[in-house]
XYZ file of C-alpha atoms in Angstrom:
719
model
C 45.578 18.625 -57.014
C 43.650 17.346 -54.173
C 40.390 19.958 -54.530
C 38.348 17.517 -56.645
C 39.178 14.751 -54.445
C 39.449 16.588 -51.619
C 35.291 17.626 -52.139
C 34.550 13.776 -53.491
C 35.997 12.333 -50.385
C 33.820 14.911 -47.867
C 30.934 14.206 -50.151
C 31.373 10.202 -49.521
C 31.743 10.955 -46.065
C 28.760 13.674 -45.320
C 26.896 10.378 -47.670
C 28.310 7.531 -45.419
C 27.170 9.119 -41.831
C 23.685 10.971 -42.859
C 20.852 9.309 -41.349
C 22.683 7.232 -38.686
C 20.728 6.732 -35.181
C 23.360 4.693 -32.827
C 26.834 4.762 -31.826
C 27.207 1.374 -33.070
C 26.221 1.937 -36.736
C 27.998 5.836 -36.498
C 31.033 4.207 -35.735
C 30.457 1.800 -38.625
C 30.078 4.244 -40.843
C 32.903 6.539 -40.358
C 35.034 3.730 -40.287
C 34.101 3.096 -43.979
C 34.466 6.769 -45.191
C 37.988 6.856 -42.927
C 39.239 3.871 -44.624
C 39.238 5.332 -48.011
C 41.902 7.749 -46.855
C 44.212 5.276 -44.189
C 44.494 1.517 -43.392
C 43.226 0.033 -40.008
C 42.358 -3.251 -38.856
C 40.729 -1.714 -35.652
C 38.864 1.683 -35.719
C 37.222 3.229 -32.809
C 35.506 6.204 -32.005
C 36.026 7.678 -27.622
C 33.969 9.484 -26.183
C 34.337 11.872 -22.782
C 31.416 13.402 -21.049
C 32.519 17.320 -19.924
C 33.277 17.394 -16.458
C 32.895 12.829 -16.163
C 35.898 10.792 -15.508
C 34.792 7.065 -17.479
C 35.261 6.777 -21.408
C 32.900 5.896 -23.775
C 34.154 3.514 -27.090
C 32.939 2.109 -29.687
C 34.758 -0.431 -31.749
C 35.424 -1.618 -35.422
C 37.264 -4.649 -36.573
C 37.792 -5.031 -40.173
C 36.910 -8.768 -41.441
C 38.808 -10.272 -44.230
C 36.229 -9.903 -46.849
C 37.201 -6.044 -46.268
C 33.468 -5.420 -44.005
C 33.146 -3.974 -40.781
C 32.349 -5.126 -37.816
C 31.583 -4.089 -33.926
C 33.988 -5.413 -31.718
C 32.379 -6.263 -27.978
C 34.727 -5.317 -25.353
C 34.816 -7.251 -21.960
C 36.019 -6.604 -18.941
C 39.473 -5.698 -19.625
C 38.738 -3.826 -22.276
C 36.580 -1.506 -20.287
C 39.340 -1.512 -17.252
C 42.506 -0.509 -19.796
C 40.073 2.191 -21.947
C 39.868 3.968 -18.282
C 43.126 3.185 -16.835
C 45.031 6.292 -17.490
C 44.568 9.076 -14.603
C 43.849 11.815 -16.839
C 41.506 10.318 -20.171
C 41.274 13.922 -21.106
C 44.548 14.815 -21.674
C 45.217 11.340 -23.626
C 42.739 12.246 -26.124
C 42.634 15.743 -26.803
C 46.127 15.383 -29.193
C 46.998 14.475 -32.224
C 49.507 11.597 -32.516
C 51.436 8.926 -34.512
C 52.939 5.699 -33.076
C 55.137 3.549 -34.801
C 57.808 1.062 -34.467
C 60.085 2.398 -31.163
C 57.381 5.078 -30.307
C 54.351 2.941 -30.406
C 56.101 0.271 -28.079
C 57.198 3.191 -25.597
C 52.779 4.383 -25.753
C 52.758 0.796 -24.906
C 54.414 0.717 -21.966
C 52.610 4.358 -20.870
C 48.779 4.401 -22.042
C 47.611 0.505 -20.416
C 45.217 0.859 -23.707
C 48.542 0.573 -26.522
C 49.661 -2.272 -24.287
C 46.120 -4.454 -24.428
C 45.913 -3.071 -27.675
C 49.676 -4.646 -28.431
C 48.937 -7.850 -26.414
C 45.672 -8.877 -27.076
C 45.018 -8.059 -31.010
C 48.689 -7.727 -31.913
C 48.346 -3.943 -32.986
C 52.037 -2.364 -33.697
C 50.786 1.109 -34.970
C 49.044 3.696 -33.695
C 46.829 7.393 -35.190
C 45.232 9.284 -33.114
C 43.008 12.662 -34.396
C 40.420 14.297 -31.963
C 37.767 15.783 -33.578
C 36.661 19.980 -33.040
C 33.307 18.456 -31.823
C 30.304 21.474 -30.351
C 28.638 18.272 -28.116
C 29.260 17.667 -24.468
C 31.766 15.573 -25.352
C 35.421 15.326 -26.209
C 35.817 12.876 -28.858
C 38.622 10.911 -30.749
C 38.956 8.391 -33.290
C 41.182 5.544 -33.174
C 43.372 4.038 -36.103
C 45.018 0.879 -34.859
C 46.887 -1.356 -37.523
C 49.038 -4.678 -36.865
C 51.743 -3.278 -39.280
C 54.825 -1.616 -37.870
C 54.625 1.635 -39.666
C 51.396 1.974 -40.645
C 50.849 5.669 -40.616
C 52.804 9.001 -40.685
C 52.073 12.817 -40.929
C 51.218 12.024 -44.473
C 48.049 9.782 -43.314
C 47.096 12.686 -40.876
C 46.792 15.203 -43.616
C 44.782 13.741 -45.530
C 42.487 12.590 -42.810
C 42.552 16.622 -42.226
C 40.900 17.184 -45.514
C 37.611 15.274 -44.859
C 37.697 16.787 -40.670
C 35.157 19.291 -41.191
C 32.812 17.199 -42.680
C 33.809 14.528 -39.704
C 33.114 16.865 -37.606
C 29.451 18.261 -38.686
C 28.800 14.692 -39.023
C 29.468 14.025 -35.009
C 27.512 16.774 -33.833
C 24.398 16.564 -35.658
C 24.592 12.447 -34.555
C 25.573 13.890 -31.075
C 22.831 16.244 -30.902
C 20.018 13.977 -32.466
C 21.557 11.426 -30.031
C 21.154 14.251 -27.101
C 17.192 14.502 -28.325
C 16.605 10.676 -27.911
C 17.864 10.928 -24.556
C 15.372 13.220 -23.273
C 12.271 12.296 -25.118
C 13.546 8.494 -23.234
C 14.215 10.426 -20.057
C 10.838 11.799 -20.462
C 8.986 8.425 -21.670
C 11.009 7.300 -17.908
C 9.840 9.572 -16.800
C 5.861 9.367 -17.229
C 6.467 5.472 -17.401
C 7.773 5.490 -13.303
C 5.103 7.907 -12.332
C 2.320 5.570 -13.949
C 3.437 2.521 -12.710
C 4.179 3.571 -8.905
C 0.689 5.199 -8.554
C -0.354 1.580 -8.769
C 1.838 0.291 -5.980
C 0.483 -0.965 -2.725
C 2.982 -2.710 -1.145
C 7.242 -2.034 -0.900
C 7.863 -5.430 -2.303
C 5.794 -4.416 -5.519
C 7.293 -0.876 -5.391
C 10.817 -2.545 -5.615
C 9.703 -4.690 -9.003
C 8.205 -1.903 -10.625
C 11.436 0.312 -10.602
C 13.856 -2.276 -11.624
C 11.548 -2.886 -14.338
C 11.240 0.600 -15.576
C 15.109 1.826 -14.783
C 16.585 -1.601 -15.966
C 15.495 -0.303 -19.013
C 18.083 2.153 -19.377
C 20.852 1.701 -16.842
C 22.296 -2.069 -16.804
C 20.727 -3.970 -13.556
C 21.025 -6.903 -12.706
C 20.477 -6.350 -8.816
C 17.966 -3.798 -7.405
C 17.700 -2.290 -3.903
C 16.048 0.205 -1.827
C 17.697 0.936 1.428
C 15.274 2.242 4.569
C 16.557 3.511 7.863
C 15.034 5.867 10.250
C 16.670 9.247 11.013
C 18.779 7.558 13.696
C 20.110 4.987 11.836
C 19.654 2.334 14.111
C 18.451 -0.017 12.101
C 18.582 -0.466 8.088
C 15.817 -2.209 6.007
C 16.536 -3.542 2.684
C 14.467 -4.785 -0.154
C 16.321 -6.559 -2.839
C 15.654 -8.056 -5.719
C 18.001 -9.857 -8.127
C 17.816 -10.623 -11.608
C 18.119 -14.503 -12.812
C 19.895 -15.753 -16.042
C 15.857 -15.858 -18.128
C 15.908 -11.949 -17.120
C 13.219 -11.689 -14.322
C 12.976 -9.674 -11.086
C 13.231 -11.965 -8.004
C 12.643 -11.776 -4.714
C 15.354 -12.439 -2.464
C 14.824 -14.559 0.343
C 17.950 -14.062 3.358
C 18.601 -16.324 5.978
C 17.749 -14.739 9.440
C 22.137 -14.705 10.141
C 22.386 -12.973 6.893
C 19.539 -10.573 7.271
C 20.527 -9.273 10.346
C 24.056 -8.753 9.776
C 22.687 -6.470 7.058
C 20.506 -4.750 9.377
C 22.791 -3.866 12.239
C 25.361 -2.481 9.929
C 26.386 0.879 11.116
C 28.638 3.774 9.682
C 25.352 4.077 7.032
C 25.347 7.518 6.971
C 27.357 8.050 3.997
C 24.930 5.449 2.327
C 22.426 7.850 2.782
C 24.376 11.112 2.131
C 26.538 10.978 -0.578
C 25.654 9.591 -4.600
C 28.488 7.587 -5.770
C 29.272 5.548 -8.977
C 31.353 2.276 -7.153
C 32.932 0.280 -10.029
C 36.020 -2.396 -10.124
C 38.562 -1.773 -7.245
C 36.151 0.362 -5.688
C 33.557 -1.552 -5.609
C 35.675 -4.305 -4.188
C 37.347 -2.140 -1.127
C 33.388 -1.194 -0.215
C 32.583 -4.573 -0.115
C 35.184 -5.265 2.482
C 33.635 -2.534 5.126
C 30.346 -2.843 4.370
C 27.510 -6.047 4.425
C 25.236 -5.324 1.804
C 27.811 -5.072 -0.550
C 29.921 -8.215 0.782
C 26.836 -10.240 0.706
C 25.911 -8.796 -3.309
C 29.040 -9.750 -4.501
C 29.384 -13.321 -2.879
C 25.894 -14.222 -3.691
C 25.239 -12.856 -6.955
C 29.241 -11.949 -8.197
C 28.070 -8.309 -8.559
C 31.252 -6.039 -9.108
C 29.588 -2.188 -9.566
C 26.997 -0.267 -8.104
C 24.780 3.398 -8.165
C 24.506 4.806 -4.790
C 21.880 7.266 -4.840
C 20.079 8.892 -1.995
C 16.491 9.846 -2.680
C 15.041 13.657 -0.611
C 12.041 12.556 1.295
C 10.699 15.057 3.737
C 8.676 12.758 6.206
C 12.192 12.791 7.842
C 12.792 8.562 6.666
C 15.930 8.316 4.910
C 15.630 6.200 1.548
C 18.845 5.165 -0.665
C 18.228 3.297 -4.057
C 21.283 1.232 -4.673
C 21.384 -0.324 -8.492
C 24.317 -3.027 -8.859
C 25.430 -5.373 -12.051
C 27.742 -8.067 -12.597
C 30.049 -6.091 -14.600
C 32.740 -4.478 -13.041
C 32.787 -1.127 -15.095
C 29.029 -1.352 -15.911
C 28.692 1.876 -15.040
C 29.330 5.708 -16.401
C 28.733 9.098 -14.889
C 25.653 9.495 -17.465
C 23.899 6.725 -15.786
C 24.358 8.419 -12.693
C 23.590 12.497 -14.292
C 19.964 10.029 -15.469
C 19.715 8.842 -11.392
C 20.142 12.438 -10.401
C 17.621 13.769 -13.099
C 14.887 11.642 -12.115
C 15.466 11.622 -7.987
C 12.927 14.166 -7.350
C 9.804 12.856 -9.370
C 10.626 9.458 -7.275
C 10.977 11.025 -4.330
C 7.730 12.685 -4.297
C 6.203 9.370 -5.559
C 8.084 7.577 -2.809
C 6.887 10.514 -0.222
C 3.110 9.365 -1.573
C 3.698 6.298 -1.349
C 4.839 6.058 2.036
C 2.078 8.604 3.109
C -0.462 6.006 1.640
C 1.105 3.424 3.506
C 0.799 5.412 6.734
C -2.493 6.282 6.065
C -3.605 2.522 5.361
C -2.095 1.441 8.816
C -3.569 4.250 10.525
C -6.853 2.919 8.857
C -6.309 -0.406 9.404
C -5.285 -0.144 13.095
C -8.201 2.263 13.735
C -10.664 -0.885 11.965
C -8.227 -3.145 13.788
C -8.514 -0.635 17.499
C -13.019 -0.353 16.497
C -12.772 -4.193 16.433
C -11.057 -4.584 19.360
C -13.347 -2.269 21.657
C -16.344 -3.621 20.399
C -15.255 -6.803 21.833
C -14.610 -4.960 24.786
C -17.578 -3.254 25.545
C -19.409 -6.832 24.534
C -17.062 -7.970 27.287
C -18.681 -8.401 30.601
C -16.455 -6.454 33.608
C -15.775 -7.330 37.042
C -16.345 -3.719 38.014
C -17.761 -0.661 37.096
C -15.823 1.495 39.940
C -13.511 1.028 42.233
C -15.270 0.446 45.766
C -14.122 0.748 48.530
C -12.974 2.559 52.014
C -11.276 0.095 53.967
C -7.483 0.968 55.516
C -6.061 -1.109 53.463
C -7.523 -0.064 50.443
C -7.011 3.624 50.426
C -2.775 2.958 50.217
C -3.753 1.577 46.890
C -5.863 4.246 45.321
C -3.187 6.997 46.377
C -0.860 4.965 44.700
C -2.797 4.265 41.677
C -4.150 8.233 41.580
C -0.105 9.484 41.709
C 0.825 7.022 38.914
C -1.788 7.283 36.474
C -0.893 10.555 35.101
C 2.725 8.925 33.910
C 4.034 6.783 31.749
C 5.950 4.424 34.242
C 5.309 0.804 33.959
C 3.369 -0.439 36.825
C 3.609 -3.942 38.005
C -0.071 -4.931 39.702
C -0.156 -7.675 42.383
C -2.194 -9.542 44.491
C -4.140 -13.014 44.790
C -6.844 -13.970 42.480
C -9.616 -12.087 42.402
C -8.382 -8.964 43.946
C -9.207 -6.636 41.045
C -6.425 -6.428 39.308
C -7.879 -5.421 35.680
C -10.346 -3.076 37.421
C -6.496 -0.952 38.852
C -5.182 -1.278 35.535
C -8.375 0.293 33.738
C -8.593 2.960 36.278
C -5.038 3.828 35.723
C -5.357 3.812 32.146
C -8.553 6.115 32.722
C -7.423 8.662 34.763
C -3.994 9.050 32.352
C -3.471 10.962 29.148
C -3.761 8.429 27.498
C -7.370 7.525 28.161
C -9.053 8.745 24.650
C -6.465 6.112 23.250
C -7.307 2.021 23.918
C -6.694 -0.474 27.035
C -5.897 -3.754 25.246
C -5.511 -6.261 27.147
C -3.796 -9.676 26.491
C -4.099 -12.831 29.095
C -1.215 -14.773 29.138
C -2.363 -17.647 30.851
C -4.861 -18.404 28.094
C -3.439 -18.455 25.074
C -1.380 -21.417 23.756
C 2.188 -20.656 23.594
C 2.586 -20.602 19.820
C 0.071 -17.873 19.548
C 1.103 -15.288 22.661
C 4.187 -13.813 20.028
C 1.649 -13.701 17.193
C -0.814 -11.744 19.742
C 1.344 -10.030 21.164
C 3.803 -8.776 18.059
C 1.692 -9.519 14.877
C 2.435 -11.536 11.840
C 2.300 -11.163 8.410
C 0.418 -12.824 5.713
C 1.951 -16.676 5.412
C 3.629 -15.810 8.368
C 2.666 -19.213 9.230
C 0.418 -21.960 8.411
C -2.961 -20.835 8.681
C -1.974 -17.016 8.601
C -3.981 -16.034 5.701
C -3.939 -12.395 6.278
C -1.993 -10.213 7.692
C -2.680 -9.083 11.817
C -1.544 -6.429 14.320
C -0.336 -7.333 17.264
C -2.081 -6.209 20.837
C 1.104 -3.796 20.680
C 0.592 -1.962 17.572
C -3.144 -1.889 18.358
C -2.365 -0.260 21.780
C -0.494 2.276 20.107
C -0.893 5.760 21.874
C -2.551 3.864 24.464
C -1.833 1.407 27.194
C -1.246 -2.705 26.568
C -2.264 -4.489 30.067
C -0.533 -8.135 30.274
C -2.175 -10.021 32.622
C -1.067 -13.185 34.201
C 2.379 -12.109 33.442
C 3.844 -15.361 35.335
C 2.649 -16.931 32.912
C 4.568 -15.785 29.222
C 6.808 -18.815 28.277
C 10.208 -18.603 29.176
C 11.082 -18.582 25.376
C 9.145 -15.332 24.979
C 10.577 -13.122 27.579
C 13.440 -12.011 25.953
C 11.077 -10.680 22.726
C 9.157 -8.807 25.746
C 12.157 -7.532 27.114
C 13.466 -6.058 23.902
C 10.115 -4.183 23.639
C 10.275 -2.858 26.753
C 14.088 -1.643 26.080
C 13.338 -0.904 22.506
C 10.131 0.045 22.364
C 9.913 -1.547 19.132
C 8.637 -4.567 17.627
C 8.642 -6.851 14.679
C 5.726 -8.760 13.058
C 5.956 -12.151 12.222
C 6.874 -12.880 8.886
C 8.379 -9.352 9.015
C 10.682 -7.222 7.512
C 10.017 -4.008 9.102
C 10.745 -2.430 12.669
C 7.290 -0.663 13.880
C 7.609 1.497 16.412
C 5.290 1.857 19.056
C 4.195 4.223 21.807
C 2.613 1.871 24.516
C 2.144 2.106 27.961
C 3.246 -1.413 29.667
C 1.027 -2.043 33.034
C 1.600 -6.306 33.575
C -0.319 -8.117 36.533
C 0.483 -11.520 38.324
C -1.014 -13.698 41.102
C 2.674 -15.120 41.531
C 5.395 -14.556 43.797
C 7.564 -13.638 40.628
C 10.879 -13.891 43.465
C 9.920 -17.091 43.436
C 9.550 -17.715 39.999
C 13.497 -15.906 39.287
C 14.506 -18.442 41.981
C 13.199 -21.283 39.706
C 14.147 -19.879 36.525
C 11.083 -19.596 34.673
C 11.289 -15.720 34.466
C 13.675 -14.030 33.723
C 14.786 -10.986 36.800
C 16.201 -8.626 33.711
C 11.985 -8.692 32.913
C 11.174 -8.541 36.351
C 13.435 -5.380 37.369
C 11.903 -3.399 33.868
C 7.850 -4.533 35.116
C 8.826 -3.716 38.536
C 9.380 0.118 38.297
C 6.167 0.733 40.195
C 4.721 -2.026 41.828
C 0.828 -1.982 43.290
C -0.064 -4.803 45.885
C -3.842 -5.037 46.276
C -4.836 -6.279 49.370
C -7.151 -9.962 49.551
C -10.734 -9.372 51.097
C -10.462 -10.748 53.778
C -8.247 -7.980 54.403
C -10.889 -5.620 53.676
C -14.336 -6.938 55.168
C -15.417 -3.031 55.536
C -15.783 -3.385 52.056
C -17.427 -6.472 51.944
C -21.405 -5.120 52.527
C -20.526 -2.286 49.847
C -19.341 -4.664 47.397
C -22.344 -7.304 47.576
C -24.799 -4.119 47.357
C -23.388 -3.156 44.542
C -23.304 -6.755 42.898
C -26.996 -6.461 44.213
C -27.886 -3.461 42.205
C -25.726 -5.315 38.799
C -27.599 -8.510 39.448
C -30.669 -7.411 39.723
C -31.135 -4.802 36.604
C -29.700 -7.834 34.702
C -32.018 -10.627 36.136
C -35.420 -8.269 35.803
C -35.973 -8.505 39.387
C -37.089 -6.301 42.084
C -34.421 -7.094 44.780
C -33.609 -3.800 46.896
C -31.907 -5.098 49.880
C -29.316 -7.434 51.704
C -30.624 -8.761 54.899
C -28.243 -8.263 58.054
C -28.127 -11.667 59.079
C -26.554 -12.597 55.439
C -24.384 -8.929 55.593
C -22.903 -10.530 58.755
C -22.607 -13.998 57.649
C -20.486 -12.647 54.073
C -18.186 -10.494 56.501
C -17.041 -13.439 58.613
C -16.139 -15.951 55.562
C -12.499 -15.596 54.031
C -12.812 -15.362 50.776
C -10.307 -17.428 49.184
C -11.549 -16.583 45.353
C -11.345 -13.157 46.747
C -13.996 -10.174 45.062
C -14.529 -12.688 42.241
C -15.928 -15.136 44.764
C -18.591 -12.359 46.095
C -19.727 -11.397 43.120
C -20.640 -15.139 42.044
C -22.159 -15.711 45.217
C -23.962 -12.476 44.774
C -25.412 -13.290 41.607
C -26.163 -16.876 43.086
C -28.501 -15.704 45.554
C -30.346 -13.308 43.524
C -31.129 -15.438 40.841
C -32.716 -18.114 44.349
C -34.185 -14.785 46.162
C -38.059 -14.711 45.925
C -38.423 -11.556 47.984
C -37.105 -7.958 47.892
C -34.139 -9.064 49.955
C -31.562 -11.574 50.101
C -31.782 -13.767 52.950
C -29.656 -16.541 54.589
C -31.868 -18.913 52.955
C -30.343 -17.567 49.857
C -26.704 -18.864 50.111
C -27.354 -22.064 49.979
C -25.154 -23.896 47.542
C -23.226 -20.847 47.848
C -19.383 -21.932 49.111
C -20.462 -18.716 52.048
C -23.316 -21.368 52.639
C -21.234 -24.553 52.847
C -18.184 -23.142 55.044
C -20.639 -21.601 57.632
C -22.926 -24.510 58.512
C -25.882 -23.136 56.842
C -26.911 -25.988 54.202
C -28.100 -28.240 57.349
C -31.297 -25.870 58.328
C -31.651 -24.285 55.209
C -35.027 -24.516 53.314
C -35.514 -23.217 49.799
C -39.133 -21.648 49.707
C -42.008 -24.292 49.653
C -40.096 -27.383 51.588
C -37.711 -28.170 48.658
C -34.387 -29.672 49.005
C -31.687 -28.817 50.871
C -28.570 -26.944 49.604
C -26.743 -30.694 48.970
C -28.799 -30.787 45.867
C -26.999 -27.981 43.776
C -23.066 -29.243 44.806
C -21.113 -29.170 41.978
C -23.803 -27.612 39.206
C -23.660 -24.673 37.026
C -25.581 -21.116 38.051
C -28.089 -21.735 34.991
C -28.675 -25.306 35.732
C -29.831 -24.412 39.851
C -31.759 -21.260 38.495
C -33.680 -23.978 36.019
C -34.414 -26.364 38.609
C -35.840 -23.272 40.934
C -38.216 -22.295 38.229
C -38.920 -24.965 37.366
C -39.948 -26.056 41.497
C -41.988 -22.279 41.220
C -43.714 -23.343 38.468
C -44.986 -26.655 39.421
C -46.003 -24.504 42.864
C -48.238 -22.342 41.372
C -49.466 -25.378 38.531
C -47.511 -23.862 36.189
C -48.963 -20.311 35.847
C -46.875 -17.359 35.231
C -48.824 -14.401 35.505
C -51.137 -12.833 38.016
C -50.710 -12.408 41.428
C -50.204 -16.278 42.466
C -48.256 -16.670 39.080
C -44.433 -17.170 38.720
C -43.375 -14.238 38.482
C -45.143 -12.601 41.310
C -43.229 -15.482 43.449
C -39.784 -14.815 41.899
C -40.586 -11.316 41.571
C -39.770 -10.527 38.585
C -42.176 -9.009 35.667
C -43.780 -12.152 33.331
C -42.047 -11.207 30.365
C -38.517 -11.688 32.183
C -39.854 -15.075 33.351
C -41.011 -15.606 29.674
C -37.337 -14.699 28.218
C -35.505 -17.025 31.054
C -38.130 -19.570 30.903
C -36.982 -19.507 26.948
C -33.186 -19.367 27.702
C -33.154 -22.103 30.061
C -35.426 -24.780 27.299
C -38.580 -24.935 30.266
C -41.236 -25.796 28.526
C -45.346 -26.438 30.056
C -44.506 -30.320 29.532
C -41.849 -30.139 31.604
C -43.911 -28.944 34.768
C -44.614 -31.015 37.483
C -48.176 -30.369 39.189
C -47.644 -30.420 42.898
C -48.980 -33.706 45.099
C -52.635 -32.687 46.545
C -52.164 -32.989 50.209
C -52.261 -36.081 52.373
C -56.159 -36.575 54.672
C -56.860 -39.108 56.666
C -59.368 -41.748 55.541
C -63.431 -40.389 57.365
C -64.088 -42.502 59.344
C -67.066 -41.220 60.888
C -69.888 -42.973 58.553
C -70.881 -40.313 57.346
């Protein structure tokens, strides 16, 4: 007698379920069709994906006016739904629980216990659907009446089993097609977005924005670590109440706790869903999870390692404030996206590295241009004295190694020249020698100069800047006047020496550096250690291979050679034809003690070359110099043309002395520059060179004083 009514019911089920496109609509439509055969107060569609361990469900509740509305489950509902150790067995069989049977079921199954306590359910009918989709599906009818269901209800539902299963298959097939389309759109969107990403910060924002469209996401993080797993770097962003992602600022202590975390390998090797109690246990041991829970109320997460060929280890962590936010389908989606995201990250990091190298090359180029425009003290190491030979031997021995060298010596002994000689003879000679003078920079700038800074790291940091250690990568860094380094910066330099890594001011990334360290000082660092102004551990790190330069007074045999070298240099610079230094001058130079060492000798020869008229530097050309004053030449020395004594030059600059001397010679030649009797010939330089010097020194024709005529006695001859 059920044949005609069966057909009518089947048609009504098919009609009700045709065209539904969402699980919610499917649940409401199926509830309306089933309610014509069996009563209920709550109706549930339960789905368990194949090979999965988390139930997906949709619940409809019958209202007082007979309509059906969706019931939004809370965290307690989620937990009860997935509490059974064998979810498949729990939904695979038909069952009717009423009266005492329901009480036993409520004692056995968390979902029925919750239904009775929270929704006053007293009886349940469970019916599996034989579908071909990749799900195990069952419908659940729940009533607040104690004996609402019987086997007859099950039999009536069997009459519409076929259209229900067909409709379910069609719906899940459509859902799968939509899922695939969404996934393709997501892949295209991720690819398009990441192609325009230029920084790690925007990388996190771009990925979070796309992934949060399909997966719950309140906190998004990308973890970076090198192959040694010694350091963890994080790029976290959090979703605010208005749904916008924003960057998380860490206080230094919290960031240090995160980046020094140990036992990180599982985080970068294994994909996992951490929800509920499992997340709570993980948060007890891992600071990143603990801080996420404490600061942002995070209770569940998905962790996905990303395959990279570069050696960098990367993991993506997506977190939610809900305790059971994630299911296996979410992880499976991310795993399907992982190869594409990994490839895009490979390209991003390659671009980042290329940009860093390009910028470094530009910085090195600028630095080398500055260096080329700087006038170095020496073109080469000069000297053959017995006190210098052991130094040259030590320099030759250590140059080919990567050993740290501490160069010691008085001011002006040529410590920078030795550093350059070590670098030029080393395998690093094709990379830059980067120098920094620790005594010439304010304490607040030295750290930025050494380690670099990010844009906005401090007031005035308008752009990112590489530190000297990064500029010297692959080459050599020379730390001159290391004894002047402020005590508060010495631990940071020690860390660089020990770990071979730096972190820019305001930066979040640890940068490995490969630079040889050369340092120099004119101080006795042993005394500085006793005085508490220099760290002993830093001293021992620097003093691996000491090179001690002798003062010039201990290598007098080299003075003549050095003096002639400087004469050649300054003759060319001044455009004067001065070719020799008289033996009398050499003798005086060799007996002087040279407290300023080679630098002082260089300045004396430059001054003498300016004053010299003949092709040779003579004794009177030392007037006004430290040598002339020390040897008592000022009393007897006279300038060409009977000029004033050397006392007039004391405390004056070389430019002032040169200007006055050129004016004196011009006054002797009545202002004439060219010709055999002109000032250029008297000074031993080309007229064009003299014109250039006069222009540079600001000498004008109206400043030239005509010489006074020679004095003649009155004529008394009467004729």
